[in-house]
Coordinates of C-alpha atoms in Angstrom, one line a residue:
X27 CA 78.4 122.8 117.5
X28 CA 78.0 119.5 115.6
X29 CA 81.1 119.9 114.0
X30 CA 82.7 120.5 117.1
X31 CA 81.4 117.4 118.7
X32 CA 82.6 115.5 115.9
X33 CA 86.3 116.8 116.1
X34 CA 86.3 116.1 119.7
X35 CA 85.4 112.6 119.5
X36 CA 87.8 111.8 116.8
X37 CA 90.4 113.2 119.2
X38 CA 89.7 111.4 121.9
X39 CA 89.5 108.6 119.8
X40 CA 92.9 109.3 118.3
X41 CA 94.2 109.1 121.9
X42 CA 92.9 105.8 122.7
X43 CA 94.4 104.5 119.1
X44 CA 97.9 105.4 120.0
X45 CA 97.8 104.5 123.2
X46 CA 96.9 100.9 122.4
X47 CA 98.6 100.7 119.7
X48 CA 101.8 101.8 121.7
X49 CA 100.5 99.5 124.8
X50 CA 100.6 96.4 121.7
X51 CA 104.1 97.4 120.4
X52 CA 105.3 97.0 124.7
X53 CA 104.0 94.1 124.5
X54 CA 104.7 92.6 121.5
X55 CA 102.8 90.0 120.0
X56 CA 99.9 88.5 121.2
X57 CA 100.8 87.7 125.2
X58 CA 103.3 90.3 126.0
X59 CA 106.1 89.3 128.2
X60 CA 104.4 86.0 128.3
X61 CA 104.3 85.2 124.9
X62 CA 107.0 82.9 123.3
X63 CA 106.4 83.3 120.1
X64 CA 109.1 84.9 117.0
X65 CA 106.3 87.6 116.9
X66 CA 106.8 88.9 120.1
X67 CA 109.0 91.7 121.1
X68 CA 108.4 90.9 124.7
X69 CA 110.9 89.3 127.3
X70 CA 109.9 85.8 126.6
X71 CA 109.6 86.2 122.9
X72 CA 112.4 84.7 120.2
X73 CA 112.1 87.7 117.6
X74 CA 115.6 88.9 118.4
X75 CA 116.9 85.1 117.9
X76 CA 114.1 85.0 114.8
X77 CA 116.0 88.6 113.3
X78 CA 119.2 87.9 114.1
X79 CA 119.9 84.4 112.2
X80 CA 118.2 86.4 109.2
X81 CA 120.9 89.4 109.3
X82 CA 123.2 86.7 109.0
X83 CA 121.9 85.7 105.6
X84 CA 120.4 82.3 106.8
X85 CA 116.6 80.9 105.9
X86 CA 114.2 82.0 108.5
X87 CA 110.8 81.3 108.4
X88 CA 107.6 80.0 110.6
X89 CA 106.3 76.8 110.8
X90 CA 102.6 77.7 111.1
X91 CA 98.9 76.5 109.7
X92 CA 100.0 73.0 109.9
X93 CA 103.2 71.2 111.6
X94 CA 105.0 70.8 108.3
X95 CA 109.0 70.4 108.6
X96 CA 109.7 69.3 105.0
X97 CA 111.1 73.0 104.5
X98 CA 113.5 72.8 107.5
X99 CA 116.8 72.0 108.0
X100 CA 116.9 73.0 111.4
X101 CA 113.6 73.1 113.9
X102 CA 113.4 75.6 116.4
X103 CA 111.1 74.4 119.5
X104 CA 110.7 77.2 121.9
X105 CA 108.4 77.2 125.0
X106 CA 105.8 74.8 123.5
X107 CA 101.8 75.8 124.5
X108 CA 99.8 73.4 122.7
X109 CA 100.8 69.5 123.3
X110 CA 102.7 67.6 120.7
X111 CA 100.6 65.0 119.1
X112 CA 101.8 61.4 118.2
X113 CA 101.8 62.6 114.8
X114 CA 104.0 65.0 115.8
X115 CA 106.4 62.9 117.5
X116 CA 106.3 60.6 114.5
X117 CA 106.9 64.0 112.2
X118 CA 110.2 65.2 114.3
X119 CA 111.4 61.4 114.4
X120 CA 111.6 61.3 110.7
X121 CA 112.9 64.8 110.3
X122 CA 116.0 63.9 113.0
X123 CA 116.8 60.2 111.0
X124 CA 116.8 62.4 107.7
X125 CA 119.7 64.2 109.0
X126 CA 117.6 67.4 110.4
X127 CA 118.5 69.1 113.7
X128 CA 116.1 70.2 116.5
X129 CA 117.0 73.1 118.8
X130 CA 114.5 72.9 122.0
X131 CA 114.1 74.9 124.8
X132 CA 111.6 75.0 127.7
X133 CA 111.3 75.4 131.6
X134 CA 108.1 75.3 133.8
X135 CA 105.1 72.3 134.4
X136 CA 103.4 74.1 131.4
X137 CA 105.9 73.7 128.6
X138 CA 107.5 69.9 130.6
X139 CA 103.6 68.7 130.2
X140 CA 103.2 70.1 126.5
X141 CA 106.8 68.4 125.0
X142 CA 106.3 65.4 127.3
X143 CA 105.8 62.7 124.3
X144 CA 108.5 63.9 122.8
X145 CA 111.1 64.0 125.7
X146 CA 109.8 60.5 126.1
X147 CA 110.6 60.0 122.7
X148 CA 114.2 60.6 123.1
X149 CA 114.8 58.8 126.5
X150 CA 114.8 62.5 128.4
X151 CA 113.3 62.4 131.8
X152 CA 112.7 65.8 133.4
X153 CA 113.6 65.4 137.8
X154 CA 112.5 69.0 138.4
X155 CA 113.2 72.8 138.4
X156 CA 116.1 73.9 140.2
X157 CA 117.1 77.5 140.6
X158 CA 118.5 78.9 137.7
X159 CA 122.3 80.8 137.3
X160 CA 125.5 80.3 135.1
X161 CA 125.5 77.1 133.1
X162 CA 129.1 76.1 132.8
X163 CA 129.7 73.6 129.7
X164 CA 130.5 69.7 130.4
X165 CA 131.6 69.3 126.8
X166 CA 132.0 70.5 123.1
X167 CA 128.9 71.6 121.4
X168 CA 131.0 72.2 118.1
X169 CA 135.2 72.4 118.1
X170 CA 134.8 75.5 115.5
X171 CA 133.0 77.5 118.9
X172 CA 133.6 78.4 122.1
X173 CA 131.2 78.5 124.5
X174 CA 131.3 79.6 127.9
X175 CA 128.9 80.5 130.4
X176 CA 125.3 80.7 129.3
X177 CA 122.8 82.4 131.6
X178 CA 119.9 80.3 132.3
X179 CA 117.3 83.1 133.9
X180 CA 115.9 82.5 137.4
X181 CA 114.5 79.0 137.3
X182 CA 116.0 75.9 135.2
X183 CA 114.9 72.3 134.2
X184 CA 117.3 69.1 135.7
X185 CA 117.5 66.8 132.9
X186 CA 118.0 64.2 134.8
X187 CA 120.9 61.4 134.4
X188 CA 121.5 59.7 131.6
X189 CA 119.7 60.1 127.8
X190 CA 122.1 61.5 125.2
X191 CA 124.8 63.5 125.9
X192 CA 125.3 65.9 128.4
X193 CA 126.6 69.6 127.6
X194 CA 125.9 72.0 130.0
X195 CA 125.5 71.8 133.9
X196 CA 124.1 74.2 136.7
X197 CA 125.5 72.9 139.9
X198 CA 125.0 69.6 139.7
X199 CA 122.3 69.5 137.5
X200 CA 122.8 68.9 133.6
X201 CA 120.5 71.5 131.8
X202 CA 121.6 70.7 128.3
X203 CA 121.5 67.4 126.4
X204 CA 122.5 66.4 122.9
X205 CA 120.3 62.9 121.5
X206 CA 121.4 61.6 118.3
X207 CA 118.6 59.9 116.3
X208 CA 119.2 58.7 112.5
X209 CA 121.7 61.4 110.9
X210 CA 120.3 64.0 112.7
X211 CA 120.2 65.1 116.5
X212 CA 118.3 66.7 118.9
X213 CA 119.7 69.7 121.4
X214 CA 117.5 70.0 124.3
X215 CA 117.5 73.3 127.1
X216 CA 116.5 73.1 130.4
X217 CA 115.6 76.9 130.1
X218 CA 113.5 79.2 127.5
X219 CA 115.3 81.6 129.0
X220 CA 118.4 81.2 127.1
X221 CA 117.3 81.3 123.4
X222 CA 114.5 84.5 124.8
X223 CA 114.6 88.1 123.9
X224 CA 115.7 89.1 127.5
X225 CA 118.3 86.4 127.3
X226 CA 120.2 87.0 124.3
X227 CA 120.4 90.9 125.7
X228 CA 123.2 90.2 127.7
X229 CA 125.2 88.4 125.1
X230 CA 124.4 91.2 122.3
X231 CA 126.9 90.9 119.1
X232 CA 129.2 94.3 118.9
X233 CA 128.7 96.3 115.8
X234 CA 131.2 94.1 113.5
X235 CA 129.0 91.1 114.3
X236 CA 131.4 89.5 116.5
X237 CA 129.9 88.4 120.0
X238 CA 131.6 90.0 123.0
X239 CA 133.8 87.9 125.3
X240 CA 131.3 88.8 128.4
X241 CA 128.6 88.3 129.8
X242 CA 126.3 85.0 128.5
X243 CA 127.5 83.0 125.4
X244 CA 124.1 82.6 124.4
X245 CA 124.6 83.6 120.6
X246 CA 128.3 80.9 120.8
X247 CA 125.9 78.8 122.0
X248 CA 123.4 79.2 119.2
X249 CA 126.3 79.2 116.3
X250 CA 128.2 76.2 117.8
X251 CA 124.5 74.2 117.7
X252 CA 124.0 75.2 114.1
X253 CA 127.4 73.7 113.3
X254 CA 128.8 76.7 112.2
X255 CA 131.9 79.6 113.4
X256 CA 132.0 83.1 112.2
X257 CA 131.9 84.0 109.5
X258 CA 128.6 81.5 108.9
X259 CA 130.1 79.6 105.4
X260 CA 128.3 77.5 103.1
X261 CA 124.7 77.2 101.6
X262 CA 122.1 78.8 103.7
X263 CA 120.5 76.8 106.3
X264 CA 117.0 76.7 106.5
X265 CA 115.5 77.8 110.1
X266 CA 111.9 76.6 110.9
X267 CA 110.5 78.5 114.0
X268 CA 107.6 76.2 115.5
X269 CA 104.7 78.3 115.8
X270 CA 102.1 76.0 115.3
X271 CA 102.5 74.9 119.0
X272 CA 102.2 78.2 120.0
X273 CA 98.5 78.5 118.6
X274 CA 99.0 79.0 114.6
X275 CA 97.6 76.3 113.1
X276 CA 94.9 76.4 110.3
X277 CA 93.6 79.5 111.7
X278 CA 96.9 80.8 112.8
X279 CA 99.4 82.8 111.1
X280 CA 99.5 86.7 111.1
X281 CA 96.0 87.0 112.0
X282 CA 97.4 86.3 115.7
X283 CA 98.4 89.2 116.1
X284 CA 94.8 90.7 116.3
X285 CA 93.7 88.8 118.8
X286 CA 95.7 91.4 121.1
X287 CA 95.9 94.9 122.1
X288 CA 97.0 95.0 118.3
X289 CA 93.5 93.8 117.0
X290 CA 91.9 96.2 119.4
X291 CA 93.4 99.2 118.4
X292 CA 92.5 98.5 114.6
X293 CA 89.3 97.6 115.0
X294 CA 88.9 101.4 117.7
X295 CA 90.6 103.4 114.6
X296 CA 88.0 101.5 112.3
X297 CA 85.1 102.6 114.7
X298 CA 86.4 106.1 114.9
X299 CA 86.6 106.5 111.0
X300 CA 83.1 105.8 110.6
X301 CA 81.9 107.8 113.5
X302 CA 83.6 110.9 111.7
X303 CA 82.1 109.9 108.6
X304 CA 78.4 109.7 109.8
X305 CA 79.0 112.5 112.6
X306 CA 80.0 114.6 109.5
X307 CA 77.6 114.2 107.7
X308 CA 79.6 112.3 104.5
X309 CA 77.7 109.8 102.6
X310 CA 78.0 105.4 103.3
X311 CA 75.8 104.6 100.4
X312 CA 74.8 104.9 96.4
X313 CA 75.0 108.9 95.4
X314 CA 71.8 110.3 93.9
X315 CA 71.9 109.7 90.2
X316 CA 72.9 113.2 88.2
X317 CA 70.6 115.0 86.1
X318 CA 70.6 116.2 82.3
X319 CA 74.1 117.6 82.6
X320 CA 73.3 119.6 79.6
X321 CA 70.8 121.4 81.1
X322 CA 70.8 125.0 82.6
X323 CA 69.5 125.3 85.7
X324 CA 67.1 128.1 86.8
X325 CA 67.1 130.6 89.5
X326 CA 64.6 128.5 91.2
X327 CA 66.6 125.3 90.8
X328 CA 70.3 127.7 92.2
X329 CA 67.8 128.6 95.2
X330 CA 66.2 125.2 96.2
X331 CA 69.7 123.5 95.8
X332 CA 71.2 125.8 98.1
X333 CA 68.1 126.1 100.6
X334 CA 68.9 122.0 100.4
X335 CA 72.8 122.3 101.5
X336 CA 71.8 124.9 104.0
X337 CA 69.1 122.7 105.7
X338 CA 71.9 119.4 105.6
X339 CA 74.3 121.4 106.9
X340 CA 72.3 123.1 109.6
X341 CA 73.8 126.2 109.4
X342 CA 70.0 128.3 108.6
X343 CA 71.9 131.3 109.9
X344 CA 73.2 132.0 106.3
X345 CA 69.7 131.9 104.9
X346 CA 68.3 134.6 107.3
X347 CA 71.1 136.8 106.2
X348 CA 70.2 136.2 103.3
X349 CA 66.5 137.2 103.5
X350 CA 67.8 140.2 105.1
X351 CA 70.0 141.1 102.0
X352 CA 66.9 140.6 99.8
X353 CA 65.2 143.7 102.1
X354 CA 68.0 146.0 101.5
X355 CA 67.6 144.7 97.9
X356 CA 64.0 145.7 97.3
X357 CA 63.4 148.3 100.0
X358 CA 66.3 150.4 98.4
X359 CA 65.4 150.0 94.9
X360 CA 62.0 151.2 95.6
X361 CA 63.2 154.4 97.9
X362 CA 66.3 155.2 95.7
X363 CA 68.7 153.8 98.6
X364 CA 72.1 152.2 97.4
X365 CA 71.4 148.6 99.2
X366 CA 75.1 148.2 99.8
X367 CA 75.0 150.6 102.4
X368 CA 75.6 149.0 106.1
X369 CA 72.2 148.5 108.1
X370 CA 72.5 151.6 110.3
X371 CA 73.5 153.6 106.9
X372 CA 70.6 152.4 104.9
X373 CA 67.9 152.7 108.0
X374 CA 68.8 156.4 108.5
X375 CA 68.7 156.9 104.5
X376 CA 64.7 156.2 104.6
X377 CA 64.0 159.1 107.1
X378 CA 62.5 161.0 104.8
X379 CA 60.0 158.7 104.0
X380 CA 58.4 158.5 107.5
X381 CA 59.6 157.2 111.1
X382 CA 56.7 154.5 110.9
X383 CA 58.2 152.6 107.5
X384 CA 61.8 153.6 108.1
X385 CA 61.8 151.5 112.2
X386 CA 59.5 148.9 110.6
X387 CA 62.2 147.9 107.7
X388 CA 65.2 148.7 110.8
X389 CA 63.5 146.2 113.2
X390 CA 63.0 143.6 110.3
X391 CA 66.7 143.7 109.5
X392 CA 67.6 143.8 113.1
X393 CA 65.7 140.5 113.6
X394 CA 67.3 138.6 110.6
X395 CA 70.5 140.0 111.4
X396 CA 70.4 138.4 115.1
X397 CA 69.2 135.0 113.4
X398 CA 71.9 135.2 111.3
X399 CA 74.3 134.8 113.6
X400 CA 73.3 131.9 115.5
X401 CA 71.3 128.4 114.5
X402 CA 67.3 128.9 114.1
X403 CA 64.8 126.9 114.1
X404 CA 62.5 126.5 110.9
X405 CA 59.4 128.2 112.6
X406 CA 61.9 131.0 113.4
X407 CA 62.6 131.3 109.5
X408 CA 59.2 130.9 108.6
X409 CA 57.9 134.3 110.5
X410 CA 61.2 136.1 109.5
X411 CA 59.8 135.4 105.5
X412 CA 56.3 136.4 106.3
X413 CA 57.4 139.8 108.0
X414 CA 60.0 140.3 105.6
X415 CA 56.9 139.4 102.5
X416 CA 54.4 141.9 104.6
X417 CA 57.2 145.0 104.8
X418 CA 58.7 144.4 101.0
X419 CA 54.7 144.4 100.2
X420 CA 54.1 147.6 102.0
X421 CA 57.3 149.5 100.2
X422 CA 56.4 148.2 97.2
X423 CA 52.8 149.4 96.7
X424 CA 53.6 152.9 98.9
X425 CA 56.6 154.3 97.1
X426 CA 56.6 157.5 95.7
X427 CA 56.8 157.6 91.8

């Protein structure tokens, strides 16, 4: 019964570990389809952005545990959650007159609020969300691309007149804008949308890599900003995702992730391993030190040791058939009756020494018999040794010679 217990919670908690665990890889990440992180799978993430410009051989990485662009090339700003400092500002500034590029993207109060000192920085005022569509392109991004329509979701930012150069429009709203600072420059999106993993769906590359001439040009659009056609040529470029505005700084990093339905899962499949280890029985701590290996134990030390498993085990039905065994044992030896014989066999074969003795040792073996087969209680075992002492006694000193 105990064991069954402990199989059916580690089921159950089995279930609950792939469910969440399933539940995590839905949503991907830490927020799900909120979440606009290169970790997350979900609609709002930019893993399929992140994965792609790896396939195609560039240098992809994460800027996390502290806002460090020194590594980067190329700055990826999608979505921003946590405000960008001065410092920060200051950091991007100096990457752009150093001749880096920054990709940015973001729609809604949330992210407008969070990248406000840097839009500020480069002369971009924000007017207000329109409703979002087919951007159609104003001018060349890069001569080596074409770009057509790009699919801006549901909702879009205005950027407003004037402030760099304008490249895509939605109506007549401009929803891209290109700000030159330094060597460098600075692509701004009016929509997260368009660099997202439910955005870049409808402009999937085929199977020889080359993008399709339907449906959104979000992956031209993409190529044309990193200054390069297909094939991609030259040195590797390196690709910073920004993840430290999206929560991973000094604490940050992959330990994110368990912050989710990811974290939850591990630490229920942790849980469940222990409960199977104490439900079973199976030791935590410091085994008992070993004896004299070279020693040879005694009958009484076999007996005790396995009197000791029995009793951690709890299955005392094995000792009362043994006890009855021992009956058989010495009944028989002192009546001349092969012990080996089944009960009903062996009971019958003791007739002739009297009804009285022959239903006293069928009644004892009875009793141990119908112990044997369940779970009983010490007491229980207790009488079954003193009958079986009192009927072994009475053989013994009344057998014939």
């Amino acid at each position: 019964m105990r064991r069954a217990r402990v199989l059916i919670l580690l089921g159950v908690s089995l279930v609950l570990v792939v469910a969440l665990a399933l539940a995590a890889g839905r949503t991907g990440g830490t927020g799900g389809d909120t979440d606009p992180s290169s970790r997350s799978s979900g609609r709002a993430g930019t893993l399929a952005l992140y994965s792609w410009l790896g396939d195609l051989g560039l240098d992809v990485h994460r800027i996390s545990g502290d806002f460090d662009l020194s590594g980067s090339d190329v700055v990826v700003l999608v979505q921003p959650i946590n405000s960008l400092s001065d410092a920060d500002v200051q950091s991007l500034d100096s990457f752009l007159r150093g001749g880096g590029e920054l990709i940015a993207a973001l729609d809604g109060p949330g992210a407008v609020d969070a990248a406000a000192p840097l839009l500020g920085h480069l002369g971009l005022t924000v007017t207000g969300g329109i409703q979002g569509g087919r951007a159609t392109p104003l001018g060349e991004v890069n001569p080596a691309v074409s770009v057509g329509g790009v699919d801006m979701g549901p909702t879009a930012l205005d950027l407003g007149p004037g402030g760099g150069t304008a490249l895509l429009a939605l109506e007549q709203a401009v929803v891209m804008r290109a700000v030159s600072t330094g060597g460098g420059r600075a692509y701004v999106l009016g929509s997260a949308y368009a660099l997202s993993n439910a955005g870049l769906r409808v402009s999937r590359p085929d199977s020889t890599g080359a993008l399709q001439a339907t449906g959104s040009d979000a992956y031209a659009l993409v190529l044309a900003m990193l200054g390069q056609a297909q094939p991609l040529v030259g040195p590797p470029l390196r690709i910073g995702f920004d993840e430290f505005h999206h929560g991973e700084g000094a604490q940050g990093g992959w330990a994110q992730i368990f912050n989710g339905p990811l974290g939850l899962a591990a630490l229920l499949a942790a849980a469940a391993i222990l409960a199977f280890l104490a439900g079973g029985g199976r030791r935590l701590g410091r085994p008992i030190p070993a004896g004299d290996p070279t020693r040879v134990p005694s009958a009484t030390t076999y007996v005790q040791a396995m009197a000791q498993l029995f009793a951690r085990s709890a299955q005392r039905g094995a000792v009362a058939d043994r006890f009855a065994q021992e009956l058989k044992d010495r009944v028989g030896f002192a009546a001349g009756v092969d012990p080996h014989t089944d009960d009903a066999g062996f009971v019958a074969a003791l007739s002739g020494f009297g009804a009285e003795r022959r239903d006293q040792v069928g009644s004892t073996l009875w009793r141990a018999r119908q112990m044997a087969s369940g779970a009983p209680a010490e007491a229980e075992l207790l009488a079954l040794v003193r009958e079986i002492d009192d009927v072994e006694a009475h053989w013994t000193a009344g057998a014939p010679a």
